[in-house]
Amino acid sequence: MIAASQRAPLDRSFFDRPVLDVAPDLLGRILVRHTEHGPIELRLTEVEAYAGPADPGSHAYRGRTDRNAVMFGPPGHVYVYFTYGMWHCMNLVCGPEDTASAVLLRAGEIITGADLARKRRTTSRRLADLAQGPARLATALDVDRSLDGSDLFPSDPAASPFRILTGAPADPATVRNGPRTGVGGEGAAHPWRFWIEHDPTVSPYRAHAPKKRR
DNA sequence: CCGACGATTCCCT
DNA sequence: GGGAATCGTCGGA
């Protein structure tokens, strides 16, 4: 069970900070996804920071487009993108506004609604696999582009598909960081992937795979 | 308009 | 370890 104190909601000011402060602070927090069949709750265990137009690894690197517009908006909103022709990935936009920075949610532990998550994640058997990787996480939480731009802190919380709770923030001594998965080029130099050490839900690291020449 | 490829996952060897 | 799946997005022509 989750202690009552861990179920207090975060507020927008949490996200209105530099992305490198927010990213590690998200570890251990609880993201709630409200579906029509009930809630799915995820304890975040692995994230990556993307630091705006100056970050070569970021979707915001070449400026604002229709796809990444939400990143350029106010903090506390959800940025969802579609990739590889079949997957979605989910980010939380950080502040200050117009810095176009966001945190990619890479992995977590499903603590409520595992049955709902399993319905979405047909290939997964073990609990630790359900949200082990950013596309798996989005699939388990039934997140797609229709949720792009969702506000974590709307005036009517009942209408929101998401909520985020304080959870049990990870002890900084257990937080590790390293290069971002799948990010190549200049962006690979930044150790902006953060995870909770020894957590079984953290996804395996994969270096960026350069396309073969032909 | 067209070609290349991606903040990935899954299955096969 | 390697390759396929699969399509929206973006940059260049």
Coordinates of C-alpha atoms (C1' of nucleotides) in Angstrom, one line a residue:
Chain A
M1 CA 0.0 0.0 0.0
I2 CA 0.9 3.6 -0.4
A3 CA 1.0 5.9 2.6
A4 CA -1.5 8.8 2.6
S5 CA 1.3 11.3 2.7
Q6 CA 2.6 9.9 -0.5
R7 CA -0.6 10.5 -2.3
A8 CA -0.5 14.3 -2.1
P9 CA -0.5 15.9 -5.5
L10 CA 2.6 17.8 -6.8
D11 CA 1.9 21.2 -8.2
R12 CA 2.9 23.1 -11.3
S13 CA 5.8 24.8 -9.5
F14 CA 7.5 21.4 -9.3
F15 CA 7.8 21.5 -13.1
D16 CA 8.6 25.2 -13.4
R17 CA 12.3 24.6 -12.7
P18 CA 15.3 23.7 -14.9
V19 CA 14.9 20.3 -16.4
L20 CA 18.1 19.0 -14.9
D21 CA 16.6 19.7 -11.5
V22 CA 13.2 18.2 -12.3
A23 CA 14.4 15.0 -13.9
P24 CA 16.1 13.3 -11.0
D25 CA 13.5 14.6 -8.7
L26 CA 10.8 12.8 -10.6
L27 CA 12.2 9.4 -9.6
G28 CA 10.0 7.6 -7.1
R29 CA 7.0 9.9 -7.9
I30 CA 3.7 8.4 -8.8
L31 CA 2.1 9.1 -12.2
V32 CA -1.6 8.2 -12.3
R33 CA -3.3 7.5 -15.6
H34 CA -7.1 7.6 -15.4
T35 CA -8.6 5.3 -18.0
E36 CA -12.3 4.5 -18.5
H37 CA -11.7 1.2 -16.9
G38 CA -9.9 2.6 -13.8
P39 CA -6.6 4.0 -12.7
I40 CA -3.1 2.8 -13.6
E41 CA -0.5 4.0 -11.2
L42 CA 3.2 4.1 -12.1
R43 CA 6.2 4.6 -9.8
L44 CA 8.8 6.3 -12.0
T45 CA 12.3 4.7 -12.0
E46 CA 14.0 6.0 -15.1
V47 CA 13.9 9.3 -17.0
E48 CA 15.9 11.4 -19.4
A49 CA 16.2 15.2 -19.6
Y50 CA 16.0 17.0 -22.9
A51 CA 17.2 20.6 -22.7
G52 CA 15.5 22.6 -25.4
P53 CA 16.7 24.1 -28.7
A54 CA 20.4 24.1 -27.7
D55 CA 20.3 20.3 -27.0
P56 CA 21.2 18.3 -30.2
G57 CA 19.4 15.3 -28.8
S58 CA 16.1 17.1 -28.4
H59 CA 13.1 17.2 -30.7
A60 CA 13.3 21.0 -30.0
Y61 CA 16.8 21.2 -31.5
R62 CA 15.5 22.6 -34.9
G63 CA 12.9 24.9 -33.3
R64 CA 9.2 24.7 -33.0
T65 CA 7.1 22.5 -35.3
D66 CA 3.6 21.2 -35.2
R67 CA 4.8 18.0 -33.6
N68 CA 6.9 19.5 -30.8
A69 CA 4.8 22.6 -30.1
V70 CA 3.7 21.5 -26.7
M71 CA 7.4 21.5 -25.6
F72 CA 7.5 25.2 -26.2
G73 CA 4.4 25.8 -24.0
P74 CA 4.0 26.1 -20.2
P75 CA 5.4 23.5 -17.8
G76 CA 3.3 20.7 -16.4
H77 CA 1.9 19.5 -19.7
V78 CA 2.4 16.2 -21.5
Y79 CA 4.3 15.9 -24.7
V80 CA 3.6 12.7 -26.6
Y81 CA 5.4 11.8 -29.9
F82 CA 5.0 8.9 -32.4
T83 CA 8.1 7.1 -33.6
Y84 CA 9.3 4.2 -35.7
G85 CA 5.8 4.0 -37.3
M86 CA 4.3 2.2 -34.3
W87 CA 5.3 3.5 -30.9
H88 CA 4.5 6.5 -28.7
C89 CA 6.7 8.0 -26.0
M90 CA 5.6 10.4 -23.2
N91 CA 7.3 13.4 -21.8
L92 CA 6.6 16.0 -19.1
V93 CA 7.3 19.6 -20.1
C94 CA 9.5 21.6 -17.7
G95 CA 9.9 25.4 -17.2
P96 CA 10.5 28.1 -17.5
E97 CA 8.1 28.5 -20.3
D98 CA 9.6 28.7 -23.8
T99 CA 12.8 26.8 -22.8
A100 CA 11.2 23.9 -24.6
S101 CA 12.7 21.4 -22.1
A102 CA 11.0 18.1 -21.1
V103 CA 11.6 14.9 -19.3
L104 CA 11.1 11.6 -21.2
L105 CA 9.5 8.9 -19.0
R106 CA 11.6 5.8 -19.7
A107 CA 10.5 3.3 -17.2
G108 CA 8.6 2.6 -14.0
E109 CA 6.9 0.1 -11.8
I110 CA 3.2 -0.5 -12.2
I111 CA 1.8 -0.4 -8.7
T112 CA -1.9 -0.3 -9.4
G113 CA -3.9 -1.5 -12.4
A114 CA -1.4 -4.1 -13.7
D115 CA -4.3 -6.0 -15.1
L116 CA -5.3 -3.0 -17.2
A117 CA -1.6 -2.5 -18.3
R118 CA -1.3 -6.1 -19.3
K119 CA -4.3 -5.8 -21.6
R120 CA -2.3 -3.2 -23.5
R121 CA 1.0 -4.9 -23.3
T122 CA 0.2 -8.2 -25.0
T123 CA 3.8 -9.5 -25.2
S124 CA 4.7 -8.8 -21.5
R125 CA 4.5 -11.4 -18.8
R126 CA 6.5 -10.2 -15.9
L127 CA 5.4 -7.2 -13.9
A128 CA 8.8 -5.6 -14.3
D129 CA 8.5 -5.7 -18.1
L130 CA 5.2 -3.8 -18.3
A131 CA 6.7 -0.3 -18.4
Q132 CA 10.4 -1.1 -18.9
G133 CA 11.2 1.2 -21.8
P134 CA 9.6 4.5 -23.0
A135 CA 7.3 2.9 -25.7
R136 CA 6.4 0.1 -23.3
L137 CA 5.5 2.6 -20.7
A138 CA 3.3 4.6 -23.0
T139 CA 1.6 1.5 -24.3
A140 CA 1.0 0.2 -20.8
L141 CA -0.6 3.5 -19.8
D142 CA -2.7 3.7 -23.0
V143 CA -1.0 6.9 -24.1
D144 CA -1.1 8.2 -27.7
R145 CA -1.0 11.5 -29.5
S146 CA -4.6 12.2 -28.6
L147 CA -3.2 13.0 -25.1
D148 CA -0.5 15.3 -26.4
G149 CA -0.8 18.6 -24.6
S150 CA -2.7 17.2 -21.6
D151 CA -2.4 19.5 -18.5
L152 CA -1.3 17.7 -15.3
F153 CA -2.9 20.5 -13.3
P154 CA -6.2 21.5 -15.0
S155 CA -8.8 23.7 -13.3
D156 CA -11.0 20.7 -13.3
P157 CA -8.8 17.8 -12.1
A158 CA -11.6 15.3 -12.5
A159 CA -11.4 15.8 -16.3
S160 CA -7.7 15.2 -16.5
P161 CA -6.4 11.8 -17.8
F162 CA -3.3 12.2 -15.6
R163 CA -2.4 13.1 -12.0
I164 CA 1.0 13.2 -10.4
L165 CA 1.6 12.5 -6.7
T166 CA 4.6 13.0 -4.4
G167 CA 5.2 9.3 -4.0
A168 CA 8.3 8.4 -2.1
P169 CA 11.0 10.5 -3.8
A170 CA 14.1 8.4 -4.5
D171 CA 17.0 8.9 -2.0
P172 CA 19.6 11.0 -4.0
A173 CA 22.2 8.5 -2.9
T174 CA 20.5 5.8 -4.9
V175 CA 20.1 7.9 -8.1
R176 CA 22.5 7.1 -10.9
N177 CA 23.0 9.0 -14.1
G178 CA 24.7 8.3 -17.5
P179 CA 24.4 8.9 -21.2
R180 CA 20.9 9.0 -22.8
T181 CA 19.8 5.8 -24.5
G182 CA 19.6 5.9 -28.3
V183 CA 20.9 9.5 -28.5
G184 CA 23.9 9.9 -30.8
G185 CA 26.2 12.6 -32.0
E186 CA 26.8 15.6 -29.8
G187 CA 23.8 14.8 -27.6
A188 CA 25.5 11.6 -26.5
A189 CA 28.0 13.5 -24.4
H190 CA 25.4 14.6 -21.9
P191 CA 24.8 12.2 -18.9
W192 CA 21.2 13.2 -18.7
R193 CA 19.6 9.8 -18.1
F194 CA 18.7 9.3 -14.5
W195 CA 17.6 6.0 -12.8
I196 CA 17.2 4.3 -9.4
E197 CA 20.1 1.9 -9.0
H198 CA 19.3 -1.8 -8.8
D199 CA 15.6 -1.3 -9.7
P200 CA 14.4 -4.2 -11.8
T201 CA 12.1 -2.0 -13.9
V202 CA 14.9 0.1 -15.3
S203 CA 15.4 -0.5 -19.0
P204 CA 18.7 -1.9 -20.4
Y205 CA 21.1 0.8 -21.8
R206 CA 21.4 0.7 -25.6
A207 CA 23.9 2.9 -27.3
H208 CA 22.8 4.8 -30.4
A209 CA 22.8 2.5 -33.4
P210 CA 24.1 4.4 -36.5
K211 CA 22.4 3.6 -39.7
K212 CA 24.4 1.4 -42.0
R213 CA 25.7 3.1 -45.2
R214 CA 24.8 1.7 -48.5
Chain B
dC1 C1' 7.1 16.2 -54.0
dC2 C1' 10.2 12.7 -52.3
dG3 C1' 13.6 10.2 -49.6
dA4 C1' 15.5 9.2 -45.2
dC5 C1' 15.1 8.0 -40.6
dG6 C1' 13.7 8.0 -35.7
dA7 C1' 14.4 9.8 -27.6
dT8 C1' 12.1 1.5 -30.1
dT9 C1' 10.5 -3.2 -29.6
dC10 C1' 10.3 -7.8 -30.7
dC11 C1' 11.8 -12.0 -32.7
dC12 C1' 15.3 -14.8 -34.8
dT13 C1' 19.9 -16.8 -35.0
Chain C
dG1 C1' 24.1 -9.5 -32.2
dG2 C1' 21.1 -8.5 -36.2
dG3 C1' 17.2 -7.1 -38.8
dA4 C1' 12.3 -6.1 -39.6
dA5 C1' 8.2 -3.7 -38.7
dT6 C1' 5.9 0.7 -40.1
dC7 C1' 4.6 5.8 -40.9
dG8 C1' 4.7 10.7 -39.4
dT9 C1' 7.8 14.3 -39.8
dC10 C1' 11.3 17.1 -41.6
dG11 C1' 14.7 18.8 -44.7
dG12 C1' 16.2 19.3 -49.2
dA13 C1' 15.2 19.5 -54.2

